[in-house]
Amino acid sequence: MPTVLAVSFAGQAVGALLPSVPLLVACAAVGLTADYSLHRWQQSTAATLGKLHATVFARQVVRDLLLVTGLIRIEDQDYETKYLVIICGLLLFYGLHFACQAFAILVRRSRTMPVVTRNIDASPLRLSPALPALVMQRSGQRLLLFSLPSTAGLLATATGGSAWCAAAGIALSAAFAVVTVGMLVLRLLPGRRPRTGDQALEWFEEWLAEYQPTVGMYFSGGTSSVYQANMWLEPLAKLEGRPLIVLRERFMVKQIASTDIPIVCLPKVADLMRLEQSTLKMLIHPSNSGKTSQVLRIPSIKHAFVNHGESDKLSSCNPYAKAYDEVWVAGPAARQRYALADVGIDDKDVVEVGRPQLDAIAPHTGAPAGPYTTVLYAPTWEGWDGNPGNTSIIEAGENIVRALLADPKVRLLYKPHPLTGSVVPRAGAANVRIQEMIRAANALRTAEHPDERPAPSAATELALRTAELERLTTTSFRTGADDVERMLLQTVPEPGRAAAVAAATTAWEAAHWASFPAWEHRIIVESRPNVYACFNAADVLISDVSSVISDYLASEKPYAVTNTSGLSEQDFRDTFPTVRAGAVLTPDASGVPALLESVRHPEKDPYAEARTELKLHLLGPSDPPSVVRFDDAARALCATADARQAGMVVRGLSAIPSQRDAGAALESERVKG
């Protein structure tokens, strides 16, 4: 598209200087169309041009000046007065464009609240529906669309029409801009403005005092990491007390999956510190982030690191964990891992709580029930450290998939990690090739089984279940940024929605698996079905050294780990304890047939007893259930917070300088910096 733009400007310049009316008109029309297409479908390219100062405004000015130049160059035109009017009209239009942008910024600022919420009635903030995105956000598209009449008028004049055609077009463009300015100015009138930022924060503090949260989850991160928070929503909802989710990024508010738990987003440090004055006693942390240190400044809240999964990798015993009051782990294996890593975590601060979200995983029931053996291949991503043993997808992925597809009685479920290819391009390329292999295999099987398809009613049932689940779990809002914020602020969950979501999810999963033939391989890259649903559908797992192995052990089904580390098999097993109850595959995938044989004939499975022992070692005992142990740990940490507060009162230190003041100072320093 940039090439088309450049050629159109060059052609328009030639057409203006010759002058050539057909060339001038054609190139101007092509340029305007290409510019709009660029802003509509290639926004990243438009942003790159903006960094080169070739903004949409500059491009439109050049386009109009070339048109005016062409008009002046055309013979037999009386331009002394007429074209002075045209130029002045264009200047007026551009001035109105600047006014539109200025007022749009003022309106956005007045509507941007310091706190964004979900599942809380924030109607007192009086945030009305936003103006169309074309008015509020898309200044480039607005300029191009409003320029259509003026450009058309100039082109009409260039093709032999009256100069009044150009004047009329410019007047119409200016009228559009005037109306837009009027719409924006009306939103700035005192009676139309929402509550101010200070009033919004006062409302938030009143809500905190009324709701009185006790336990919560703190999360900060990017879109690709939201799964780390979502996996803890259900366990958090089951905790005794009044739970709360605290976020830091505005976009993350709509990324969190469906939940009845109140969600608050506090982007500024100074506003975050208001939690110190609340009844909040403890926060769990599924991940470390740069902004985690900011909430750790609040001494009245206790903090527990729960991680988003446990594995034998060094990342599962990060030294940053010593910043938390406690580290909650699944079982004895993680406790030993921290002790061996010697990263400063005191053993008394490690609490074994199991993995409460694994209750949804069905237990092992023996050999595959149907004619096909379902294999879940779920490789992890390449990680940040460049270790070739992190993921099998580069060195072994295609060999594993090729070996599985060669077996006519295998149904493959391929679920790559969401971050695959984000660091090492070779991993992303291998992921693409694997998916192409699976699609080709499905095409062959379709030809072999032309009559073995589910009844049409299965697809209808899935569509109905999908629609119901989407209705209950939707976090999709209109595209305007501040309109999304308004919808989030005023979203209140339906009573009993959590139970309805759970039932709808179960029904959707059953309909999903029934909607395609038993022989069809599946590529699963969407959020649904989740990895636990894939565990239940699978007879055997092939993965890498990752938390996927630990979680899958809850089922006690057979599994295999791919060794791309360069270590011998014995050294590999000694280095990574999660491997000891599973088969080890080499990069050439030569062990796949033996693995499948042991799955189809459980009497040939040499690791059954070892899996039971390893499950206890990794996940802890099943009695009391993990949900109970998780709740016990939360209540104990809340009691610690209460004891600290009581001790502060006894020592007469309850009036120490507020952390909110410290947060305000920190925010001020950040802004100045």
XYZ file of C-alpha atoms in Angstrom:
673
model
C 0.000 0.000 0.000
C 2.791 2.557 0.695
C 4.063 1.886 -2.839
C 0.620 2.634 -4.284
C 0.529 5.873 -2.269
C 3.977 6.934 -3.463
C 3.109 6.200 -7.107
C -0.198 8.087 -6.779
C 1.567 11.192 -5.410
C 4.191 11.033 -8.154
C 1.519 10.639 -10.820
C -0.539 13.456 -9.317
C 2.497 15.737 -9.363
C 3.166 14.939 -13.022
C -0.504 15.472 -13.858
C -0.473 18.863 -12.094
C 2.686 20.119 -13.813
C 1.944 19.013 -17.379
C -1.056 19.596 -16.781
C -2.941 16.344 -17.543
C -6.488 16.248 -16.219
C -7.036 12.463 -16.609
C -3.738 11.662 -14.854
C -4.416 14.216 -12.117
C -7.930 12.915 -11.439
C -7.009 9.217 -11.589
C -3.999 9.522 -9.289
C -5.870 11.658 -6.753
C -8.714 9.128 -6.617
C -6.327 6.178 -6.330
C -4.333 7.937 -3.599
C -7.385 8.774 -1.503
C -8.716 5.213 -1.816
C -5.331 3.716 -0.919
C -5.017 6.056 2.073
C -8.387 5.042 3.458
C -7.622 1.350 2.894
C -4.337 1.815 4.717
C -6.102 3.214 7.793
C -8.865 0.653 7.636
C -6.899 -2.558 7.181
C -3.165 -1.829 7.652
C -3.013 0.290 10.782
C 0.498 -0.826 11.712
C 1.795 0.425 8.349
C -0.048 3.720 8.845
C 1.607 4.070 12.267
C 5.021 3.450 10.701
C 4.423 6.201 8.138
C 3.428 8.488 11.000
C 6.785 7.897 12.669
C 8.387 9.102 9.431
C 6.249 12.280 9.728
C 4.297 11.161 6.650
C 1.079 11.417 8.649
C -2.380 11.230 7.137
C -2.708 14.979 7.643
C 0.502 15.677 5.728
C -0.544 13.304 2.938
C -3.957 14.927 2.567
C -2.433 18.427 2.512
C -0.012 17.389 -0.252
C -2.870 15.769 -2.178
C -4.976 18.948 -2.003
C -2.070 21.258 -2.865
C -1.275 19.183 -5.925
C -4.907 19.449 -6.983
C -4.869 23.223 -6.548
C -1.575 23.397 -8.446
C -3.142 21.423 -11.276
C -6.107 23.755 -11.368
C -3.840 26.801 -11.613
C -1.809 25.158 -14.409
C -4.876 24.337 -16.507
C -5.293 26.891 -19.245
C -8.227 29.268 -19.608
C -8.946 29.477 -15.921
C -9.510 32.769 -14.129
C -7.922 31.869 -10.831
C -6.852 35.092 -9.154
C -9.887 35.453 -6.862
C -11.536 32.075 -7.188
C -8.540 30.042 -6.123
C -7.719 32.354 -3.268
C -11.176 31.456 -1.915
C -10.493 27.762 -2.490
C -7.166 27.911 -0.642
C -8.729 29.828 2.257
C -11.531 27.262 2.387
C -9.019 24.428 2.593
C -7.157 26.196 5.384
C -10.456 26.597 7.260
C -11.213 22.913 6.841
C -7.799 21.904 8.184
C -8.239 24.296 11.111
C -11.554 22.617 11.932
C -9.816 19.246 11.723
C -7.339 20.408 14.366
C -10.255 21.616 16.495
C -11.958 18.202 16.188
C -8.815 16.485 17.385
C -8.315 18.889 20.290
C -11.895 18.560 21.534
C -11.818 14.779 21.072
C -8.765 14.626 23.350
C -10.526 16.775 25.959
C -13.647 14.584 25.845
C -11.578 11.385 26.154
C -9.732 12.803 29.141
C -12.980 13.777 30.840
C -14.322 10.245 30.322
C -11.190 8.342 31.338
C -11.755 7.205 34.903
C -8.836 6.548 37.286
C -10.477 3.233 38.163
C -12.087 0.714 35.795
C -14.349 -1.991 37.162
C -16.294 -5.086 36.193
C -19.074 -6.803 38.108
C -19.688 -3.601 40.075
C -22.539 -1.158 39.582
C -20.755 2.106 38.784
C -23.732 3.933 37.316
C -23.271 6.818 39.836
C -20.253 7.870 37.741
C -22.689 8.986 35.003
C -20.528 7.749 32.127
C -22.889 7.936 29.145
C -22.381 6.079 25.825
C -19.430 7.316 23.842
C -19.635 9.149 20.554
C -18.842 7.089 17.433
C -15.242 5.909 17.180
C -14.869 7.962 13.987
C -15.406 11.071 16.091
C -13.487 10.058 19.212
C -10.611 7.888 18.065
C -9.996 7.525 14.342
C -8.691 10.935 13.396
C -7.018 9.630 10.244
C -10.151 7.995 8.892
C -12.172 11.043 9.906
C -9.915 13.360 7.912
C -10.033 11.129 4.845
C -13.816 10.722 4.925
C -14.483 14.404 5.566
C -12.080 15.242 2.716
C -14.136 13.280 0.186
C -16.451 16.207 -0.749
C -13.581 18.686 -1.074
C -11.500 16.276 -3.138
C -14.484 15.462 -5.346
C -15.170 19.178 -5.864
C -11.560 19.876 -6.796
C -11.571 16.976 -9.245
C -14.823 18.194 -10.799
C -13.307 21.636 -11.304
C -10.169 20.087 -12.797
C -12.216 18.182 -15.382
C -13.723 21.384 -16.706
C -16.361 22.250 -14.180
C -16.885 25.538 -12.464
C -14.675 26.646 -9.593
C -17.863 26.687 -7.559
C -17.774 22.881 -7.567
C -14.539 23.004 -5.589
C -15.944 25.681 -3.277
C -19.113 23.673 -2.645
C -17.145 20.502 -1.884
C -14.869 22.317 0.533
C -17.894 23.930 2.204
C -19.504 20.491 2.684
C -16.287 19.077 4.195
C -16.079 22.048 6.543
C -19.742 21.547 7.508
C -19.024 17.944 8.510
C -16.166 19.178 10.684
C -18.332 21.894 12.261
C -21.006 19.339 13.192
C -18.341 17.086 14.730
C -16.904 19.954 16.763
C -20.418 20.740 17.970
C -20.999 17.135 19.074
C -17.763 17.183 21.037
C -18.344 20.582 22.631
C -21.767 19.445 23.888
C -20.030 16.596 25.785
C -17.880 19.175 27.593
C -20.815 21.139 28.999
C -21.083 20.861 32.812
C -24.361 18.942 32.722
C -23.031 16.372 30.225
C -19.716 15.591 31.847
C -19.222 12.438 33.914
C -17.904 12.527 37.442
C -14.390 13.872 37.862
C -11.435 11.648 38.660
C -11.486 12.672 42.331
C -15.210 11.957 42.549
C -14.660 8.555 40.940
C -12.014 7.705 43.521
C -14.300 8.830 46.335
C -17.003 6.542 44.923
C -14.467 3.689 44.752
C -13.494 4.145 48.389
C -17.166 4.143 49.384
C -17.658 0.911 47.438
C -14.647 -0.663 49.159
C -16.062 0.317 52.559
C -19.417 -1.217 51.668
C -18.144 -4.417 50.017
C -15.311 -4.969 52.543
C -13.108 -7.332 50.504
C -10.912 -9.739 52.449
C -9.057 -11.880 49.887
C -8.022 -11.142 46.332
C -5.789 -11.756 43.338
C -3.322 -9.239 41.919
C -2.350 -9.498 38.272
C -0.377 -7.434 35.796
C 0.774 -8.508 32.366
C 0.131 -8.628 28.644
C -2.708 -10.138 26.635
C -0.826 -13.390 26.002
C -0.348 -13.952 29.746
C -3.996 -13.603 30.798
C -4.343 -17.401 31.020
C -2.140 -17.226 34.108
C -4.835 -15.259 35.931
C -7.822 -17.074 34.448
C -6.734 -20.430 35.835
C -7.124 -19.075 39.383
C -10.591 -17.545 38.994
C -12.552 -20.578 40.164
C -10.335 -21.356 43.194
C -10.455 -17.673 44.176
C -14.252 -17.636 43.949
C -14.437 -20.592 46.363
C -12.362 -18.933 49.083
C -14.064 -18.027 52.317
C -14.574 -14.264 52.427
C -15.279 -11.560 49.872
C -12.854 -11.913 46.949
C -11.547 -9.116 44.727
C -9.398 -9.056 41.573
C -6.913 -6.182 41.277
C -5.483 -5.361 37.839
C -3.138 -2.646 36.566
C -3.704 -2.495 32.785
C -6.986 -1.173 31.406
C -7.062 -3.568 28.451
C -6.744 -6.514 30.835
C -10.151 -5.829 32.413
C -12.008 -7.276 29.439
C -9.470 -10.087 28.961
C -10.258 -11.750 32.275
C -12.632 -14.665 31.695
C -16.191 -14.719 32.935
C -16.440 -14.473 36.709
C -18.743 -13.085 39.369
C -15.807 -11.716 41.353
C -15.605 -7.893 41.418
C -12.707 -6.635 39.282
C -10.957 -3.299 39.762
C -8.179 -1.831 37.646
C -5.998 0.850 39.224
C -3.363 1.939 36.670
C -1.713 4.601 38.868
C 0.438 3.730 41.870
C -1.075 6.494 43.993
C -4.586 5.114 43.420
C -3.424 1.552 44.077
C -2.304 2.627 47.541
C -5.921 3.333 48.479
C -6.222 -0.388 49.075
C -4.234 0.142 52.258
C -7.278 1.815 53.802
C -9.540 -1.097 52.810
C -10.388 -4.341 54.602
C -8.346 -6.366 52.107
C -6.102 -8.756 54.031
C -4.314 -10.898 51.450
C -3.585 -11.186 47.727
C -2.492 -14.168 45.691
C -0.081 -13.585 42.791
C -0.119 -15.978 39.794
C 2.951 -14.352 38.219
C 5.775 -11.904 38.766
C 5.750 -8.597 36.915
C 7.480 -5.262 37.090
C 4.450 -3.729 38.781
C 4.241 -6.383 41.500
C 6.732 -4.496 43.660
C 4.315 -1.571 43.796
C 1.553 -3.479 45.563
C 4.074 -5.160 47.869
C 4.605 -1.702 49.388
C 1.266 -2.030 51.201
C 2.153 -3.542 54.609
C -1.442 -4.093 55.705
C -1.918 -6.732 52.971
C -0.207 -10.121 53.049
C 0.958 -11.594 49.755
C 1.184 -15.206 48.576
C 2.879 -16.314 45.358
C 0.866 -19.155 43.797
C 2.513 -19.222 40.340
C 0.613 -20.242 37.217
C 2.073 -23.725 37.116
C 4.914 -25.807 38.521
C 7.628 -27.662 36.687
C 11.236 -28.730 37.140
C 12.481 -25.658 35.288
C 14.502 -23.051 37.148
C 11.726 -20.531 36.513
C 9.618 -22.441 39.054
C 11.960 -21.381 41.849
C 12.562 -17.743 40.951
C 14.478 -15.746 43.606
C 11.848 -13.007 43.312
C 9.501 -15.283 45.272
C 11.206 -14.234 48.510
C 9.541 -10.832 48.151
C 6.215 -12.426 49.131
C 5.078 -13.291 52.631
C 4.413 -16.887 51.624
C 4.963 -19.141 48.631
C 2.083 -21.535 48.014
C 3.073 -24.702 46.172
C 1.297 -27.873 45.142
C 3.209 -30.520 47.068
C 6.492 -31.725 48.604
C 8.338 -31.655 45.272
C 8.125 -27.857 45.007
C 9.210 -27.454 48.621
C 12.295 -29.552 47.886
C 12.883 -27.613 44.664
C 13.108 -24.313 46.548
C 15.392 -25.858 49.166
C 17.769 -27.248 46.545
C 17.740 -24.029 44.522
C 18.887 -22.044 47.576
C 17.339 -18.788 46.350
C 16.533 -17.366 49.780
C 13.095 -18.887 50.372
C 12.709 -19.922 54.005
C 11.082 -23.337 54.328
C 8.619 -22.018 56.914
C 7.227 -19.637 54.277
C 6.439 -22.478 51.851
C 2.843 -23.729 52.161
C 1.568 -26.835 50.360
C -1.956 -26.241 49.030
C -2.190 -28.615 46.078
C -3.642 -27.461 42.766
C -7.312 -26.640 43.393
C -8.104 -26.089 39.705
C -7.278 -29.729 38.915
C -10.543 -30.998 40.393
C -11.989 -30.885 36.866
C -9.557 -33.565 35.621
C -11.129 -37.027 35.319
C -9.225 -40.062 36.704
C -7.603 -42.786 34.604
C -10.037 -45.528 33.552
C -7.736 -47.983 31.752
C -7.288 -48.726 28.041
C -8.870 -46.470 25.367
C -12.615 -47.114 25.183
C -13.052 -46.639 21.432
C -11.214 -47.777 18.325
C -8.896 -44.770 18.385
C -6.160 -43.818 20.842
C -6.356 -40.092 21.559
C -2.911 -38.536 21.943
C -2.532 -35.000 23.249
C 0.679 -33.368 22.051
C 1.095 -30.161 24.065
C 4.633 -28.801 23.698
C 5.621 -25.787 25.740
C 7.195 -22.643 24.287
C 10.877 -21.849 23.811
C 11.344 -19.688 26.935
C 13.565 -16.658 27.426
C 16.921 -18.314 28.113
C 17.545 -19.967 24.720
C 17.875 -23.441 26.235
C 17.200 -25.954 23.417
C 15.673 -28.343 25.959
C 12.817 -25.999 26.802
C 10.606 -27.053 23.911
C 10.460 -30.110 21.691
C 8.690 -28.342 18.864
C 11.873 -27.314 17.006
C 13.945 -30.490 17.096
C 11.331 -33.191 17.649
C 7.853 -31.771 17.010
C 7.527 -32.735 13.349
C 8.984 -36.197 13.973
C 6.525 -36.834 16.813
C 3.536 -35.690 14.782
C 4.696 -37.653 11.739
C 4.979 -40.832 13.833
C 1.546 -40.312 15.375
C -0.137 -39.573 12.047
C 1.386 -42.756 10.596
C -0.664 -44.863 13.024
C -4.174 -45.369 11.554
C -5.664 -45.843 15.028
C -4.428 -42.557 16.515
C -6.467 -39.392 16.904
C -4.120 -36.465 17.557
C -4.997 -33.395 19.599
C -2.349 -30.746 19.003
C -2.336 -27.859 21.479
C 0.791 -25.645 21.268
C 1.636 -23.086 23.935
C 0.171 -19.621 23.185
C 3.657 -18.049 23.220
C 5.162 -20.491 20.729
C 7.396 -18.612 18.283
C 7.391 -15.368 20.273
C 11.131 -15.614 20.991
C 12.587 -18.104 18.502
C 11.164 -17.793 14.950
C 12.155 -21.400 14.213
C 9.635 -22.557 16.807
C 6.884 -20.573 15.121
C 7.832 -21.968 11.719
C 7.792 -25.538 13.078
C 4.389 -24.887 14.604
C 3.047 -23.808 11.194
C 4.488 -26.884 9.467
C 3.003 -29.212 12.088
C -0.439 -27.727 11.578
C -0.083 -28.170 7.822
C 0.821 -31.832 8.360
C -2.282 -32.354 10.507
C -4.578 -30.705 7.960
C -3.136 -32.878 5.194
C -3.692 -36.005 7.311
C -7.278 -34.967 7.971
C -7.856 -34.536 4.227
C -6.715 -38.125 3.635
C -8.886 -39.483 6.436
C -11.891 -37.586 5.126
C -11.481 -39.381 1.812
C -11.135 -42.723 3.627
C -14.233 -42.179 5.808
C -16.660 -40.262 3.575
C -19.738 -41.561 5.408
C -18.455 -41.408 8.983
C -19.549 -37.944 10.004
C -21.638 -36.840 12.975
C -25.300 -36.148 12.333
C -26.180 -32.534 11.407
C -27.876 -32.257 14.782
C -24.418 -32.413 16.433
C -23.357 -29.188 14.729
C -26.675 -27.590 15.665
C -26.240 -28.637 19.270
C -22.718 -27.195 19.359
C -23.949 -23.909 17.890
C -26.652 -23.661 20.553
C -24.231 -24.505 23.361
C -21.699 -22.015 22.011
C -24.278 -19.251 21.849
C -25.363 -19.900 25.430
C -21.800 -20.015 26.713
C -20.934 -16.826 24.833
C -23.951 -15.111 26.343
C -22.843 -16.037 29.843
C -19.139 -15.380 29.415
C -18.878 -12.530 26.926
C -16.230 -9.915 27.598
C -16.609 -8.361 24.159
C -17.644 -4.735 24.089
C -17.890 -2.094 21.427
C -14.649 -1.047 19.790
C -14.386 2.518 21.085
C -11.853 2.527 23.909
C -13.772 4.688 26.352
C -17.058 3.002 25.432
C -15.486 -0.299 26.446
C -14.571 1.354 29.736
C -18.151 2.541 30.224
C -19.541 -0.932 29.540
C -17.063 -2.488 31.951
C -17.859 0.029 34.667
C -21.574 -0.656 34.477
C -21.423 -4.452 34.067
C -23.032 -6.317 36.963
C -23.186 -10.137 36.923
C -26.466 -11.990 36.888
C -27.304 -13.831 40.133
C -26.100 -17.432 39.970
C -24.111 -16.842 36.812
C -21.041 -18.700 38.081
C -22.990 -21.947 38.442
C -24.658 -21.352 35.083
C -21.258 -20.834 33.415
C -19.936 -24.079 34.904
C -22.949 -26.026 33.645
C -22.813 -24.361 30.227
C -19.086 -25.111 29.924
C -19.633 -28.800 30.687
C -22.418 -28.974 28.108
C -20.308 -27.134 25.531
C -17.366 -29.503 25.983
C -19.577 -32.538 25.470
C -21.101 -30.975 22.353
C -17.674 -29.978 21.053
C -16.160 -33.452 21.183
C -19.344 -34.946 19.680
C -19.357 -32.504 16.761
C -16.523 -34.114 14.819
C -15.682 -37.759 13.928
C -13.682 -39.928 16.296
C -10.976 -40.279 13.646
C -10.457 -36.555 13.026
C -7.272 -34.914 14.313
C -7.726 -31.562 16.021
C -5.608 -28.394 16.162
C -6.548 -26.508 19.328
C -5.277 -22.934 19.489
C -8.363 -21.198 20.887
C -9.117 -20.717 24.567
C -11.802 -23.408 24.357
C -11.539 -26.278 24.940
C -9.028 -25.545 27.686
C -6.099 -27.785 28.462
C -7.959 -29.593 31.263
C -10.766 -30.527 28.863
C -8.076 -31.866 26.519
C -6.635 -33.897 29.416
C -10.028 -35.560 29.898
C -10.350 -36.374 26.199
C -6.815 -37.783 25.901
C -5.552 -41.298 26.598
C -1.910 -40.243 26.715
C 0.042 -36.977 26.823
C 3.279 -36.074 25.049
C 4.854 -32.861 26.298
C 8.030 -31.228 27.543
C 9.399 -30.459 30.992
C 6.659 -28.069 32.068
C 3.736 -27.602 34.418
C 1.558 -29.457 31.904
C 3.126 -32.725 33.101
C 2.479 -31.933 36.771
C -1.158 -31.035 36.110
C -1.739 -34.073 33.874
C -0.545 -36.362 36.664
C -3.792 -35.608 38.489
C -5.399 -38.083 36.049
C -2.662 -40.721 36.546
C -2.848 -41.433 32.801
C 0.311 -42.413 30.864
C 2.531 -39.648 29.557
C 5.837 -39.123 27.754
C 8.392 -36.326 27.922
C 10.562 -35.380 24.964
C 14.281 -35.110 25.690
C 15.870 -32.430 23.500
C 18.286 -31.304 26.215
C 21.264 -33.293 24.987
C 21.385 -35.255 28.269
C 21.361 -39.039 28.407
C 18.032 -40.560 29.404
C 19.243 -41.369 32.927
C 20.686 -37.898 33.449
C 17.466 -36.438 32.047
C 15.389 -38.400 34.573
C 17.735 -37.487 37.428
C 17.683 -33.804 36.535
C 13.904 -33.523 36.108
C 11.929 -35.536 38.688
C 8.629 -35.089 36.815
C 10.031 -37.386 34.110
C 10.526 -40.392 36.355
C 6.972 -41.758 35.967
C 6.758 -41.411 32.198
C 8.365 -42.560 28.975
C 11.207 -40.525 27.471
C 11.120 -39.788 23.747
C 14.225 -38.940 21.750
C 14.104 -36.238 19.033
C 13.651 -38.875 16.312
C 10.402 -40.032 18.014
C 11.418 -43.685 17.651
C 9.734 -44.521 20.971
C 6.231 -43.507 19.853
C 5.085 -47.056 18.792
C 6.135 -48.533 22.152
C 4.360 -45.720 23.981
C 1.128 -46.363 22.085
C 1.415 -50.098 22.768
C 1.664 -49.502 26.537
C -1.402 -47.261 26.421
C -3.517 -49.750 24.497
C -2.434 -52.622 26.756
C -2.247 -51.335 30.355
C -0.616 -54.583 31.517
C 2.444 -53.469 29.490
C 2.558 -50.058 31.202
C 5.713 -50.025 33.387
C 4.993 -46.683 35.061
C 1.510 -47.095 36.591
C 2.672 -47.361 40.213
C 5.319 -44.697 39.715
C 2.653 -42.242 38.499
C 0.608 -42.741 41.655
C 3.672 -42.052 43.813
C 4.754 -39.072 41.729
C 1.260 -37.580 41.851
C 1.429 -37.586 45.649
C 4.918 -36.092 45.544
C 4.011 -33.310 43.116
C 0.424 -32.471 44.072
C 0.204 -33.590 47.682
C -2.483 -35.771 49.245
C -6.043 -35.890 47.964
C -7.432 -35.777 51.503
C -8.167 -33.115 52.539
C -8.979 -31.900 49.022
C -6.848 -29.165 47.510
C -9.772 -26.727 47.612
C -9.910 -27.132 51.395
C -6.149 -26.743 51.840
C -6.177 -23.666 49.612
C -8.915 -22.090 51.730
C -7.130 -23.030 54.971
C -3.954 -21.317 53.745
C -5.925 -18.188 52.837
C -7.624 -18.015 56.236
C -4.285 -18.512 57.990
C -2.663 -15.705 56.008
C -5.645 -13.435 56.712
C -5.205 -14.199 60.400
C -1.551 -13.176 60.112
C -2.630 -9.865 58.593
C -5.123 -9.345 61.439
C -2.444 -10.097 64.002
C -0.103 -7.574 62.421
C -2.759 -4.867 62.459
C -3.598 -5.622 66.087
C 0.081 -5.433 66.989
C 0.384 -2.069 65.271
C -2.488 -0.712 67.335
C -0.989 -2.042 70.575
C 2.348 -0.451 69.759
C 0.631 2.838 68.913
C 1.844 2.769 65.318
C -1.524 2.877 63.603
C -0.945 6.480 62.587
C 2.229 5.848 60.608
C 2.573 7.808 57.355
C 0.145 6.485 54.790
C 1.417 4.308 51.987
C -0.990 6.229 49.779
C 1.170 9.294 50.354
C 4.226 7.236 49.476
C 2.470 6.018 46.332
C 1.604 9.573 45.343
C 5.225 10.585 45.750
C 6.353 7.612 43.670
C 3.848 8.445 40.928
C 5.005 12.062 40.939
C 8.624 10.973 40.566
C 7.663 8.639 37.706
C 5.802 11.399 35.839
C 8.682 13.840 36.271
C 11.125 11.212 35.073
